[in-house]
C-alpha cells in the first residue's frame, strides 16, 4: 500500500445555523443549502492561506457538529423533516461539488434519513473525497437526544454489516474513521475503529470552550494516544438562531497527534487556526515500535 506524503489538515471552526429560525420546512432546507454554499468561501480562504504560508498542500478540512442545522429539538419526525439529509440527496451532492472544486477531503456531521426506517433520522459523520463521493458514513451509536441505531438494533443489523457500523475508509490521506461529538468520551468507539485499521480520527463537535481543560479535551488526547492515531476535532463558533448566547459552544478546535500531543488549538470565534501536518508514515513507523 502506498504511504501518503505529509499534508495539512485543518479544523474549520465555524458558526452553525439552526433550522429553528426557519418559518417552515422549505425555509429550513433552503437555509441548510445556503449554509453549505457559504463553505465555498471559507474553504477557499483557508486553502489559499495555507498553501501560501505553510508550504504544504491542504488535503483535509473537518467541519463542526450542528453546522447545517443546529441541535435537535421537538418531535423526532418534525426535526427530521426540517434537517435530515437523504444519503443520496442534494446536500451531499453540494458537498461533493465543494470537495471536487477544492480538490480535498471534507469531513463533517449531519442528521440523515434512512429509507429502512421512515420517520427516524440518525446523526451521521461523513467523509467526502475529492472525487465528490461520500467514502465514509458513520452513524452515531451513543446518542441522548436523537435516535440511534441502538434503538432499532435488531432491524438495523439486518440491513447493515459491522463493517458499515464501524467503517474505516482507506483513502489517499490514510485510513480514516469518524467519532461523533460526545462519543469521544467512550473509549470503545475509537478502539473499534482502530482495530479495523484507523490511523486518523475526524471528530465533529459542538461544545463549550474554555481555559480549563474539559472532559472532551482530555478525552481527545486520550483517544489519540490510546490508539496511536491522529485526531482532528472541529468545534462550532457558536450557533445562530438556537436561543443560546453566542459563545455557548465555541472554541478549542484542535489537531492532536498519535502521541497525544496537541499540535494546534484554536481560541474562540470563526477561524481555521487549528491546522497541522499529518504524517501517516510516522504513525505506521510508531506503531511498529515495541513498547
Coordinates of C-alpha atoms in Angstrom, one line a residue:
X1 CA 0.0 0.0 0.0
X2 CA 1.3 3.5 -0.9
X3 CA 2.1 5.8 2.0
X4 CA 0.6 9.3 1.8
X5 CA 3.1 12.2 1.7
X6 CA 2.8 14.6 4.7
X7 CA -0.1 17.0 4.3
X8 CA -2.0 19.6 6.2
X9 CA -5.4 19.1 7.9
X10 CA -7.5 22.0 9.3
X11 CA -10.4 22.1 11.7
X12 CA -12.7 24.8 10.4
X13 CA -14.3 26.5 13.5
X14 CA -17.5 28.0 12.0
X15 CA -20.8 29.4 13.3
X16 CA -23.6 26.9 13.0
X17 CA -27.0 27.7 11.6
X18 CA -30.2 26.4 13.3
X19 CA -33.2 25.3 11.4
X20 CA -35.3 26.6 14.4
X21 CA -35.2 30.1 13.0
X22 CA -36.9 28.9 9.7
X23 CA -40.6 29.6 9.2
X24 CA -41.3 26.2 7.7
X25 CA -39.7 23.0 6.2
X26 CA -39.0 24.6 2.9
X27 CA -37.2 27.6 4.5
X28 CA -35.3 25.2 6.8
X29 CA -34.0 23.2 3.9
X30 CA -33.1 26.3 1.9
X31 CA -31.2 27.6 4.9
X32 CA -29.2 24.4 5.0
X33 CA -28.3 24.7 1.4
X34 CA -27.2 28.2 2.0
X35 CA -25.0 27.1 4.9
X36 CA -23.3 24.6 2.6
X37 CA -22.8 27.3 -0.1
X38 CA -21.1 29.5 2.5
X39 CA -18.4 26.9 2.9
X40 CA -17.1 27.6 -0.5
X41 CA -15.5 30.9 0.6
X42 CA -14.3 29.6 3.9
X43 CA -12.6 26.6 2.3
X44 CA -11.1 28.7 -0.5
X45 CA -9.7 31.2 2.0
X46 CA -8.0 28.7 4.3
X47 CA -6.7 26.7 1.4
X48 CA -5.1 29.8 -0.2
X49 CA -3.7 31.0 3.1
X50 CA -2.1 27.6 4.0
X51 CA -0.7 27.0 0.5
X52 CA 1.0 30.4 0.6
X53 CA 2.3 30.5 4.2
X54 CA 2.6 26.9 5.3
X55 CA 4.2 25.5 2.2
X56 CA 2.3 22.2 2.2
X57 CA -0.9 21.1 0.5
X58 CA -4.2 21.2 2.5
X59 CA -5.8 17.8 1.9
X60 CA -8.4 17.6 4.7
X61 CA -10.9 20.0 6.3
X62 CA -13.1 18.9 9.2
X63 CA -16.4 20.7 9.9
X64 CA -18.1 21.1 13.2
X65 CA -21.2 19.4 14.5
X66 CA -24.6 21.2 14.0
X67 CA -23.1 23.3 11.3
X68 CA -26.0 22.9 8.9
X69 CA -29.0 22.5 11.2
X70 CA -28.3 23.3 14.8
X71 CA -29.0 20.8 17.6
X72 CA -32.2 18.7 17.5
X73 CA -35.4 20.0 19.1
X74 CA -39.1 19.0 19.2
X75 CA -40.6 15.8 17.9
X76 CA -38.3 13.4 16.0
X77 CA -40.3 13.4 12.7
X78 CA -40.6 17.2 12.7
X79 CA -36.9 17.8 13.2
X80 CA -36.1 15.1 10.6
X81 CA -38.3 16.8 8.0
X82 CA -36.5 20.1 8.6
X83 CA -32.9 18.9 9.0
X84 CA -32.2 15.4 7.8
X85 CA -30.1 14.9 4.7
X86 CA -31.0 12.0 2.4
X87 CA -28.0 9.8 1.8
X88 CA -28.3 10.5 -2.0
X89 CA -29.8 14.0 -1.6
X90 CA -28.8 17.4 -2.8
X91 CA -26.9 18.4 0.3
X92 CA -24.3 15.6 -0.1
X93 CA -24.2 16.4 -3.8
X94 CA -23.3 20.0 -2.9
X95 CA -20.6 18.9 -0.5
X96 CA -19.3 16.7 -3.2
X97 CA -19.1 19.6 -5.6
X98 CA -17.1 21.6 -3.0
X99 CA -14.7 18.7 -2.5
X100 CA -14.1 18.4 -6.2
X101 CA -13.7 22.1 -6.7
X102 CA -11.2 22.5 -3.9
X103 CA -9.5 19.1 -4.5
X104 CA -9.6 18.0 -0.9
X105 CA -11.4 15.7 1.6
X106 CA -14.2 17.2 3.6
X107 CA -15.3 15.6 6.9
X108 CA -18.4 16.7 8.7
X109 CA -21.5 15.7 10.5
X110 CA -25.2 16.0 9.7
X111 CA -28.6 14.4 10.5
X112 CA -29.5 11.8 8.0
X113 CA -32.6 9.9 7.0
X114 CA -32.7 6.2 6.2
X115 CA -35.1 4.5 3.8
X116 CA -35.3 1.5 6.0
X117 CA -36.5 3.5 9.0
X118 CA -39.2 6.0 7.9
X119 CA -39.8 8.7 10.5
X120 CA -36.4 8.3 12.1
X121 CA -33.1 10.0 11.5
X122 CA -29.6 9.3 12.7
X123 CA -26.6 11.6 13.3
X124 CA -24.1 10.8 10.7
X125 CA -20.4 11.6 10.4
X126 CA -19.1 11.6 6.8
X127 CA -16.0 12.0 4.7
X128 CA -16.3 13.3 1.1
X129 CA -13.4 12.6 -1.2
X130 CA -12.0 14.9 -3.9
X131 CA -13.9 12.8 -6.4
X132 CA -17.1 14.1 -4.8
X133 CA -18.1 10.7 -3.5
X134 CA -19.0 10.0 0.1
X135 CA -16.4 7.5 1.1
X136 CA -17.2 7.2 4.8
X137 CA -20.5 7.3 6.6
X138 CA -20.7 6.5 10.3
X139 CA -24.0 6.7 12.3
X140 CA -23.5 7.8 15.9
X141 CA -24.2 5.0 18.3
X142 CA -24.2 6.8 21.7
X143 CA -26.9 9.5 21.5
X144 CA -29.0 11.0 24.2
X145 CA -31.2 13.4 22.2
X146 CA -31.7 11.7 18.8
X147 CA -32.5 8.2 17.6
X148 CA -29.5 5.8 17.5
X149 CA -29.0 2.6 15.6
X150 CA -29.2 1.0 19.1
X151 CA -32.9 2.0 19.3
X152 CA -33.7 -0.3 16.4
X153 CA -30.7 -2.6 16.7
X154 CA -32.2 -5.9 15.5
X155 CA -33.6 -4.4 12.4
X156 CA -30.5 -2.2 11.8
X157 CA -28.3 -5.3 11.9
X158 CA -30.5 -6.9 9.2
X159 CA -29.6 -4.0 6.9
X160 CA -26.1 -3.1 7.9
X161 CA -22.9 -5.1 8.5
X162 CA -20.4 -4.5 11.2
X163 CA -18.1 -3.0 8.6
X164 CA -20.8 -0.4 7.9
X165 CA -21.5 0.2 11.6
X166 CA -17.7 0.7 12.3
X167 CA -16.5 1.9 8.9
X168 CA -12.9 2.8 8.1
X169 CA -12.1 4.4 4.8
X170 CA -8.9 3.5 3.1
X171 CA -8.0 6.8 1.3
X172 CA -5.2 8.7 -0.2
X173 CA -4.7 10.5 3.1
X174 CA -4.6 7.4 5.2
X175 CA -7.2 5.1 6.9
X176 CA -9.9 7.4 8.2
X177 CA -12.6 6.9 10.8
X178 CA -15.1 9.2 12.5
X179 CA -16.1 9.8 16.1
X180 CA -19.2 11.9 16.7
X181 CA -19.3 14.6 19.4
X182 CA -19.7 13.1 22.9
X183 CA -18.6 9.7 21.6
X184 CA -15.1 10.9 22.2
X185 CA -15.8 10.2 25.9
X186 CA -16.4 6.5 25.1
X187 CA -13.1 4.6 24.5
X188 CA -14.9 1.7 22.9
X189 CA -15.9 3.6 19.8
X190 CA -12.4 4.8 18.9
X191 CA -11.0 1.3 19.7
X192 CA -13.5 -0.4 17.5
X193 CA -12.3 1.8 14.6
X194 CA -8.6 1.4 15.5
X195 CA -8.9 -2.4 15.4
X196 CA -10.2 -2.0 11.9
X197 CA -7.1 0.0 10.9
X198 CA -8.0 3.6 11.6
X199 CA -4.9 5.9 11.6
X200 CA -6.8 9.3 11.6
X201 CA -9.9 10.2 13.5
X202 CA -12.2 13.0 12.3
X203 CA -14.3 14.5 15.2
X204 CA -17.1 17.0 14.7
X205 CA -18.2 18.6 17.9
X206 CA -20.2 21.5 19.4
X207 CA -19.2 22.2 23.0
X208 CA -18.3 24.8 25.5
X209 CA -14.7 26.0 25.1
X210 CA -12.6 27.5 27.8
X211 CA -9.3 27.8 29.5
X212 CA -9.9 24.9 31.9
X213 CA -9.5 21.6 30.1
X214 CA -12.9 20.0 29.6
X215 CA -13.7 16.3 29.7
X216 CA -13.8 16.3 25.9
X217 CA -10.4 18.0 25.6
X218 CA -8.9 15.4 27.9
X219 CA -10.6 12.6 26.1
X220 CA -9.4 13.7 22.7
X221 CA -5.8 13.4 23.8
X222 CA -6.5 10.1 25.4
X223 CA -8.2 8.6 22.3
X224 CA -5.3 9.7 20.1
X225 CA -2.7 8.3 22.5
X226 CA -4.5 5.0 23.3
X227 CA -4.9 4.2 19.6
X228 CA -1.8 5.8 18.2
X229 CA -3.8 7.8 15.7
X230 CA -4.1 11.4 14.7
X231 CA -7.3 13.2 15.6
X232 CA -8.7 16.4 14.0
X233 CA -11.5 17.9 16.0
X234 CA -13.7 20.8 14.8
X235 CA -15.9 22.8 17.2
X236 CA -18.6 25.3 16.4
X237 CA -18.0 29.1 16.8
X238 CA -21.5 29.5 18.3
X239 CA -24.9 28.6 16.9
X240 CA -27.1 31.2 15.2
X241 CA -30.8 31.2 15.9
X242 CA -30.8 28.5 18.6
X243 CA -31.7 30.7 21.5
X244 CA -28.2 30.4 23.1
X245 CA -25.7 33.1 23.9
X246 CA -23.4 33.4 21.0
X247 CA -20.3 31.8 22.6
X248 CA -22.0 28.9 24.4
X249 CA -20.5 26.4 22.0
X250 CA -17.3 28.0 20.8
X251 CA -13.5 27.4 20.8
X252 CA -10.8 24.7 21.3
X253 CA -10.9 23.0 17.9
X254 CA -7.7 21.0 17.8
X255 CA -5.3 18.7 15.9
X256 CA -3.7 16.0 18.1
X257 CA -1.0 13.6 17.1
X258 CA -0.6 9.9 17.7
X259 CA 1.4 10.5 21.0
X260 CA -1.5 12.6 22.4
X261 CA 0.3 15.9 21.8
X262 CA -1.7 18.9 20.8
X263 CA -0.2 20.2 17.6
X264 CA -2.6 23.2 17.3
X265 CA -5.6 24.5 19.1
X266 CA -7.9 27.4 18.3
X267 CA -9.3 30.1 20.6
X268 CA -12.9 31.4 20.1
X269 CA -14.6 32.7 17.0
X270 CA -14.7 31.7 13.4
X271 CA -11.2 30.6 12.3
X272 CA -9.0 27.9 10.9
X273 CA -6.2 28.3 13.4
X274 CA -6.3 24.6 14.3
X275 CA -4.2 23.2 11.5
X276 CA -1.2 21.0 11.5
X277 CA 0.8 18.5 9.5
X278 CA -0.4 14.9 9.3
X279 CA 2.3 12.3 8.7
X280 CA 0.8 8.9 8.2
X281 CA 4.2 7.3 7.6
X282 CA 5.2 8.4 11.1
X283 CA 2.1 6.7 12.6
X284 CA 2.9 3.5 10.8
X285 CA 6.6 3.6 12.0
X286 CA 5.5 4.4 15.5
X287 CA 3.0 1.5 15.6
X288 CA 5.7 -0.9 14.6
X289 CA 8.0 0.0 17.6
X290 CA 7.9 -2.4 20.5
X291 CA 6.8 -0.9 23.8

